[in-house]
CSV table of C-alpha atoms in Angstrom, one decimal:
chain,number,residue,atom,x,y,z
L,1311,UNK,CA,5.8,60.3,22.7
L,1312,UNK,CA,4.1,57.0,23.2
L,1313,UNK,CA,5.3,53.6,23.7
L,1314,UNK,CA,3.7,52.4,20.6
L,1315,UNK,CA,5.5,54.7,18.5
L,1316,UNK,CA,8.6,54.9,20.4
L,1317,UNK,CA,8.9,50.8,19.8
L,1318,UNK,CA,8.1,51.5,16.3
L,1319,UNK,CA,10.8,53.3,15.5
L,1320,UNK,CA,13.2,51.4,17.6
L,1321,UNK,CA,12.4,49.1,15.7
L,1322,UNK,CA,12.1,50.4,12.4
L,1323,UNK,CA,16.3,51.9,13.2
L,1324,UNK,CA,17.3,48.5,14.3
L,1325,UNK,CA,15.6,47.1,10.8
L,1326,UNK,CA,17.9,49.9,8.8
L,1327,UNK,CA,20.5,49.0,10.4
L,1328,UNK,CA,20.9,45.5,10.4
L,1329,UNK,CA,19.4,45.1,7.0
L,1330,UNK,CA,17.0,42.6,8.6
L,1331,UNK,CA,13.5,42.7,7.3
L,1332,UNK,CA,10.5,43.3,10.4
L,1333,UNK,CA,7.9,41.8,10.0
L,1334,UNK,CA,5.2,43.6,12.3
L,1335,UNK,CA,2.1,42.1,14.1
L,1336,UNK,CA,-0.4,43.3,11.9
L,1337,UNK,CA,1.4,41.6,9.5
L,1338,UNK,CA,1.8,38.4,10.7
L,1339,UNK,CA,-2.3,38.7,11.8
L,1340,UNK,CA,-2.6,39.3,8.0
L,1341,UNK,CA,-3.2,36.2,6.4
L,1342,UNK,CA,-6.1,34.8,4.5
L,1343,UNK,CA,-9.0,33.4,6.3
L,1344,UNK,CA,-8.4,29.8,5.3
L,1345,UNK,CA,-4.6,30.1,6.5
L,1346,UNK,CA,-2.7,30.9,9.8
L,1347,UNK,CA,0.6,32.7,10.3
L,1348,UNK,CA,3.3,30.6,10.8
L,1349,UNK,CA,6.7,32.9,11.1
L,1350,UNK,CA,6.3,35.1,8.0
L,1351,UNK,CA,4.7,32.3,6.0
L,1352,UNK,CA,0.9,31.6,5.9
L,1353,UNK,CA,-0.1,27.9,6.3
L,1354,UNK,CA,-3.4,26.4,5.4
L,1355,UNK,CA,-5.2,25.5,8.4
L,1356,UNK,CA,-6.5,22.2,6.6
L,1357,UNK,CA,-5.2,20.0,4.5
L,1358,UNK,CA,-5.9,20.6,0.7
L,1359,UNK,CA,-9.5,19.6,-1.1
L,1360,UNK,CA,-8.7,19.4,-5.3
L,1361,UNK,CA,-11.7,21.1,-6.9
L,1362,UNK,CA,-12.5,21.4,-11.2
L,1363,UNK,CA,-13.4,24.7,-11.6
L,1364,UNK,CA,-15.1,25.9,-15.3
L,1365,UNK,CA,-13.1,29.0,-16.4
L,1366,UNK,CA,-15.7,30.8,-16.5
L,1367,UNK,CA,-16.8,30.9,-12.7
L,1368,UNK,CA,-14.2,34.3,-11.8
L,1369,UNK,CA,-16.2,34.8,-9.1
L,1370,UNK,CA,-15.7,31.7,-8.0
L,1371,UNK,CA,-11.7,31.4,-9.0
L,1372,UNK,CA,-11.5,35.1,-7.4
L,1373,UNK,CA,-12.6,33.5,-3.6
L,1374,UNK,CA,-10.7,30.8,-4.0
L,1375,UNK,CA,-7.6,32.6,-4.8
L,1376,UNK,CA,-8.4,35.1,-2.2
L,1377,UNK,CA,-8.6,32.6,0.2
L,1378,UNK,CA,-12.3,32.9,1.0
L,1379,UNK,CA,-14.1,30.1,-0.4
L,1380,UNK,CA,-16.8,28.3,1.7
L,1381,UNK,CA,-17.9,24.9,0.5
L,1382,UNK,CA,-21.2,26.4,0.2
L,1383,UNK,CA,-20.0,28.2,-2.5
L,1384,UNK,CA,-18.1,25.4,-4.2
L,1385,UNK,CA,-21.2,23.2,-4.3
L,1386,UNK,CA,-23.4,26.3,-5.4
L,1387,UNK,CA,-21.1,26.9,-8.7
L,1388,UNK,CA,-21.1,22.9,-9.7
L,1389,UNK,CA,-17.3,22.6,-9.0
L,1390,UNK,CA,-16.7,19.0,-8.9
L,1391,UNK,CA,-14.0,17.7,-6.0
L,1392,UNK,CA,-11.4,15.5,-7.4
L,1393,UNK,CA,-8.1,13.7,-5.6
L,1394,UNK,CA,-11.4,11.5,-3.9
L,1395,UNK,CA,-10.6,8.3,-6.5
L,1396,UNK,CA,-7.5,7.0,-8.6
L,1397,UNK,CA,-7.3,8.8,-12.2
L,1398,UNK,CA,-9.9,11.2,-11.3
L,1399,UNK,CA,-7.1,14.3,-11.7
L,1400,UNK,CA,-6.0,13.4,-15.3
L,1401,UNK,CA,-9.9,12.7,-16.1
L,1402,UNK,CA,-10.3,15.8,-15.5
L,1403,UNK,CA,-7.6,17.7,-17.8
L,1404,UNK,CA,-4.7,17.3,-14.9
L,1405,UNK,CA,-2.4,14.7,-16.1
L,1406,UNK,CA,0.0,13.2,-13.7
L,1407,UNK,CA,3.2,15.2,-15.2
L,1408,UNK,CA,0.8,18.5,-13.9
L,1409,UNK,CA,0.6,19.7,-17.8
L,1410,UNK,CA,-2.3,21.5,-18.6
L,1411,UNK,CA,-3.4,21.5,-14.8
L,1412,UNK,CA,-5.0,25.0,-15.7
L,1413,UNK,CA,-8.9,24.2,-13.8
L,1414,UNK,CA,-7.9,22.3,-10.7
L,1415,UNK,CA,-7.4,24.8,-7.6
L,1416,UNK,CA,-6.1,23.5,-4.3
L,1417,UNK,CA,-9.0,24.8,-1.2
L,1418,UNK,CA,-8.2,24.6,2.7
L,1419,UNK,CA,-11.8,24.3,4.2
L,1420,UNK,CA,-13.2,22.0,6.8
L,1421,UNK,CA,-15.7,19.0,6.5
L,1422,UNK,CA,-14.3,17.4,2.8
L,1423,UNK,CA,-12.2,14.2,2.4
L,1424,UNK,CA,-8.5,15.9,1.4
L,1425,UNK,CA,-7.4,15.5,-1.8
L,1426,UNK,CA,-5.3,11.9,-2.6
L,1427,UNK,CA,-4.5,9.8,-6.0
L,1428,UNK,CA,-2.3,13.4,-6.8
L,1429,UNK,CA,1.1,13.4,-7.7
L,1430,UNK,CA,3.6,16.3,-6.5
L,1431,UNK,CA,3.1,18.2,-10.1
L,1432,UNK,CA,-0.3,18.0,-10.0
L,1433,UNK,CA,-0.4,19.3,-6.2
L,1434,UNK,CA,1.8,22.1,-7.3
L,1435,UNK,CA,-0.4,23.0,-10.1
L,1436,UNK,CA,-3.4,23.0,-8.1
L,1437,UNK,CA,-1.3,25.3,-5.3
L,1438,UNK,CA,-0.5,27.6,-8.4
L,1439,UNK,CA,-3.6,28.0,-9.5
L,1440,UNK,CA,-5.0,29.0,-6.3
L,1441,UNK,CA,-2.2,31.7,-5.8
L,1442,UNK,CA,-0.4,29.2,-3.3
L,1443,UNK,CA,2.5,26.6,-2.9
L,1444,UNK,CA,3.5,24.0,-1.4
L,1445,UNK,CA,5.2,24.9,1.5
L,1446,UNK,CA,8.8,24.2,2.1
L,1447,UNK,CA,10.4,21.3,4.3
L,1448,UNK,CA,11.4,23.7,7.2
L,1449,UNK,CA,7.7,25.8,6.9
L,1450,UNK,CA,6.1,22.5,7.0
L,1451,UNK,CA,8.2,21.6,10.3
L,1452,UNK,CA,7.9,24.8,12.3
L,1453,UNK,CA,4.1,25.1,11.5
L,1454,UNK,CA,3.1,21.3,12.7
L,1455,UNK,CA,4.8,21.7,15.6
L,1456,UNK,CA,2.9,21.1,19.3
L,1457,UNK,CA,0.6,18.7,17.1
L,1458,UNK,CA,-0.3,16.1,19.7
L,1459,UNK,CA,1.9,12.4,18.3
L,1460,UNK,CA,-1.0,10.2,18.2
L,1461,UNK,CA,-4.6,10.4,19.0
L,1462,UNK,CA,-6.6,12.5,18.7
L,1463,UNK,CA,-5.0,12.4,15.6
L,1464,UNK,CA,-6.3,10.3,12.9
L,1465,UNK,CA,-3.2,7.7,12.5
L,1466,UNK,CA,-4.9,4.2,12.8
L,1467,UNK,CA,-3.0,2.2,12.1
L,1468,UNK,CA,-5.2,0.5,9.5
L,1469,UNK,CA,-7.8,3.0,9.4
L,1470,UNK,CA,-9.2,5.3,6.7
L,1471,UNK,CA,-9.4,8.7,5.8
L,1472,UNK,CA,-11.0,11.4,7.9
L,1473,UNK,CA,-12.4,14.8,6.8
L,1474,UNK,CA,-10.6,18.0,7.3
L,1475,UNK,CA,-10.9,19.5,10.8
L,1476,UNK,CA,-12.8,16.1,12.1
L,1477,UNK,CA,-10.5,16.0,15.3
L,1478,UNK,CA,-10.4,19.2,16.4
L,1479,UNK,CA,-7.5,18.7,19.4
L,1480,UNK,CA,-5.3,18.0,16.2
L,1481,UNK,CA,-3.8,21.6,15.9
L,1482,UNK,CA,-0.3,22.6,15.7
L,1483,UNK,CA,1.0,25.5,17.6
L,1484,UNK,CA,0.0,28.2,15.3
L,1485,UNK,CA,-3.5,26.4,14.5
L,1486,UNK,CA,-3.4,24.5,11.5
L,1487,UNK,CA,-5.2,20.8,11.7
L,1488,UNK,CA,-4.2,17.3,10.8
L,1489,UNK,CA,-0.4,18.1,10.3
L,1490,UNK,CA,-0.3,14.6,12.1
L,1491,UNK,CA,-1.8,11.4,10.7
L,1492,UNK,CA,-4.6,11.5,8.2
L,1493,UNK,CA,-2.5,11.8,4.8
L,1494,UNK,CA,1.0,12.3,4.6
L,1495,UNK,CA,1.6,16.0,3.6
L,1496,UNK,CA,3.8,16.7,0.0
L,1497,UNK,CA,6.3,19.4,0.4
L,1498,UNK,CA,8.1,21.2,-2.2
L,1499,UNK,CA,11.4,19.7,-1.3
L,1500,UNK,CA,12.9,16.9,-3.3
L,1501,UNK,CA,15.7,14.6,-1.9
L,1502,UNK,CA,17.6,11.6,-2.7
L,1503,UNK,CA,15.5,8.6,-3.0
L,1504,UNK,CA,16.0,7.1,0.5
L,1505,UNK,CA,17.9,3.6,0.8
L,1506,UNK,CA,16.3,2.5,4.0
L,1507,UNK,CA,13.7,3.9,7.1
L,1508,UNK,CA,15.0,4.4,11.1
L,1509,UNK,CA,12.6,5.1,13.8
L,1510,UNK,CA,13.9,8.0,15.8
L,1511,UNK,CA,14.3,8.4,19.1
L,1512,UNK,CA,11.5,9.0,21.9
L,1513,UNK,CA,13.1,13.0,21.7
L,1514,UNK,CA,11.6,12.9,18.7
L,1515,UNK,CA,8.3,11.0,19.3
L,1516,UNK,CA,9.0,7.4,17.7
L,1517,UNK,CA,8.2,8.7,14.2
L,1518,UNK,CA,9.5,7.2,10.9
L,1519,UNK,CA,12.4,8.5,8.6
L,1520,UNK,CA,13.0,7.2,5.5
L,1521,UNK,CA,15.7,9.6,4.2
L,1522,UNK,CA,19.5,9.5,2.7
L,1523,UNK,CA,21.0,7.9,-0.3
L,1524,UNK,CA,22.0,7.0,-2.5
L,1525,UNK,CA,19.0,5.3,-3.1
L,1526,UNK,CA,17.4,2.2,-4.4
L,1527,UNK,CA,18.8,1.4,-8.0
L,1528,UNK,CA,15.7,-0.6,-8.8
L,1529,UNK,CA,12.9,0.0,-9.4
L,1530,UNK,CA,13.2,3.6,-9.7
L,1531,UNK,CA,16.5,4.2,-10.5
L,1532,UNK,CA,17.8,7.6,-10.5
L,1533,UNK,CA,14.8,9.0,-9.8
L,1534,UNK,CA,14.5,11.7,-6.7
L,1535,UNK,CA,12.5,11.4,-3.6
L,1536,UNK,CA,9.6,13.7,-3.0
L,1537,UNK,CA,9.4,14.4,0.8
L,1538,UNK,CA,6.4,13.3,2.4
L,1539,UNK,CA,5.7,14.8,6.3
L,1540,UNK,CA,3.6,13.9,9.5
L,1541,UNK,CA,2.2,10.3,8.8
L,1542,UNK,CA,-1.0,9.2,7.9
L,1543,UNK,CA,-4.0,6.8,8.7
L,1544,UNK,CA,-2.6,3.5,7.4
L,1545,UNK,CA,0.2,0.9,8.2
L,1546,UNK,CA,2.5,1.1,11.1
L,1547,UNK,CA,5.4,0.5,8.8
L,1548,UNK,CA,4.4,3.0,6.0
L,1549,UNK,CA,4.0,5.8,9.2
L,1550,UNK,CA,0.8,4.9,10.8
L,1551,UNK,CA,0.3,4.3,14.5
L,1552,UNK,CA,3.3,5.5,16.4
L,1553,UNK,CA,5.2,6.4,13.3
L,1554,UNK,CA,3.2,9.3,12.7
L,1555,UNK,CA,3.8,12.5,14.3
L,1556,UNK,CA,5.5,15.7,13.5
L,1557,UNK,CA,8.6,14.4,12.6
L,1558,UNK,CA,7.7,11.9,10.4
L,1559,UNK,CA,9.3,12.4,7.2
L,1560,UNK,CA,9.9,10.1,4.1
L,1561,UNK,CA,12.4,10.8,0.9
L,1562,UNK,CA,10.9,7.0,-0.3
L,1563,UNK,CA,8.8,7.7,-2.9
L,1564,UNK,CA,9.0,9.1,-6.5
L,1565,UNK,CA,7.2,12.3,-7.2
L,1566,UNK,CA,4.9,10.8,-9.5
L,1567,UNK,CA,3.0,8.0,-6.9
L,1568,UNK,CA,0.2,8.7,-6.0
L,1569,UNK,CA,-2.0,6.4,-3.9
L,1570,UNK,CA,-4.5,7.2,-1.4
L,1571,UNK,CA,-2.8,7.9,1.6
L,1572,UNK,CA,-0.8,10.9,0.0
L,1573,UNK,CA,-1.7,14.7,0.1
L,1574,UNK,CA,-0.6,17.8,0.4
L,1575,UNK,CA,-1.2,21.7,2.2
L,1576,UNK,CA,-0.4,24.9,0.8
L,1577,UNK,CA,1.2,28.0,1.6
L,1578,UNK,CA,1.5,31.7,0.6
């Protein structure tokens, strides 16, 4: 009997037994081209471009949702990149409240100004449509992690967006770009709207958290937080400079704002 197989079924008794789930190799090596394994989740390498696709390009919607779109192919169907100017989204049948979002599709490829402008619904619609999500707070963290804090990561201060993949020694441990600086990352979590931003410790790089209530009662009353991760381009005090890095997080803004400096990354 060989070693392979003799590990395999050590491992598949030790599975049955413990009523743990084993994830194998080939498994974890399995995830779509525009996407690296992160633990059992796949992470888009790049931060996410918004494209309006007409219903009636499947082939099209078929790579995309497969995960093997090139921007050739984008720009030889007509799709038309949005998230690239304020309003653009809900111009385009994707309101803010995400509602109707049915021809927007979230992309990971290289070489195109990520999507900004987009609130958290519309980001999840677009995720949806494209057979993704956004990931969760704790894949978000485990997947950025090794990102160098600071250059060459884009995160100014003062400075403007780059395109996806522009500096390539910004790669996490597992290989996905820009998870520092650039645009701050949506997750799926929600939290309560922060009261008030810390910069934590040199352990944990400088960065900026804005997080724990129970919140500012005006001008947004009630209203939850939608966590933002990794810092961007901009303003030291809004998590440029220093304050970005992988443990940059902020619970400090509403799910529906949606400037600029704000995007998102999918998962599967």
């Amino acid at each position: 009997m060989s070693k392979l197989v003799l590990m395999t079924l050590i491992t598949g008794f030790a599975a049955f037994f413990t009523g743990t789930t084993v994830v194998t190799a080939s498994e974890a090596s399995a995830c779509p081209d525009d996407s690296v394994a992160s633990g059992t989740a796949c992470i888009d390498k790049y931060e996410a471009s918004i494209w309006y696709v007409p219903p009636e390009e499947k082939a099209l919607i078929n790579k995309i949702q497969k995960g093997e779109v090139k921007l050739a192919d984008l720009m030889d169907a007509g799709a038309v990149q949005l998230g690239i100017a304020s309003g653009d989204l809900a111009a385009n049948g994707c309101p803010v409240n995400g509602n109707g979002c049915a021809n927007v599709y979230a992309v990971s490829i290289a070489g195109v100004t990520p999507a900004g402008f987009v609130t958290w619904f519309q980001a999840a619609a677009a995720a949806r449509n494209s057979l993704k999500r956004l990931p969760t707070n704790q894949e978000w963290q485990v997947a950025a992690l090794g990102t160098p804090d600071g250059a060459p990561c884009n995160v100014g201060p003062g400075g403007t967006v780059a395109s996806t993949g522009s500096a390539p020694g910004c790669v996490s441990d597992v290989g996905a770009f820009d998870m520092v600086g650039n645009v701050w990352e949506r997750v799926a979590d929600w939290a309560d709207f922060a009261d008030g931003c810390v910069t934590q410790s040199a352990t944990f790089g400088g960065d900026l958290s804005c997080v724990g209530g129970p919140g500012q009662a005006s001008p947004v009353g009630n209203k939850p937080g939608a966590m933002l991760r990794g810092g961007f381009f901009g303003l030291f005090e809004l998590g440029g400079g220093t304050h970005a890095g992988v443990f940059a997080v902020r619970a400090n803004v509403t799910p529906d704002f949606a400037p600029n400096g704000i995007g998102f990354r999918c998962a599967r």
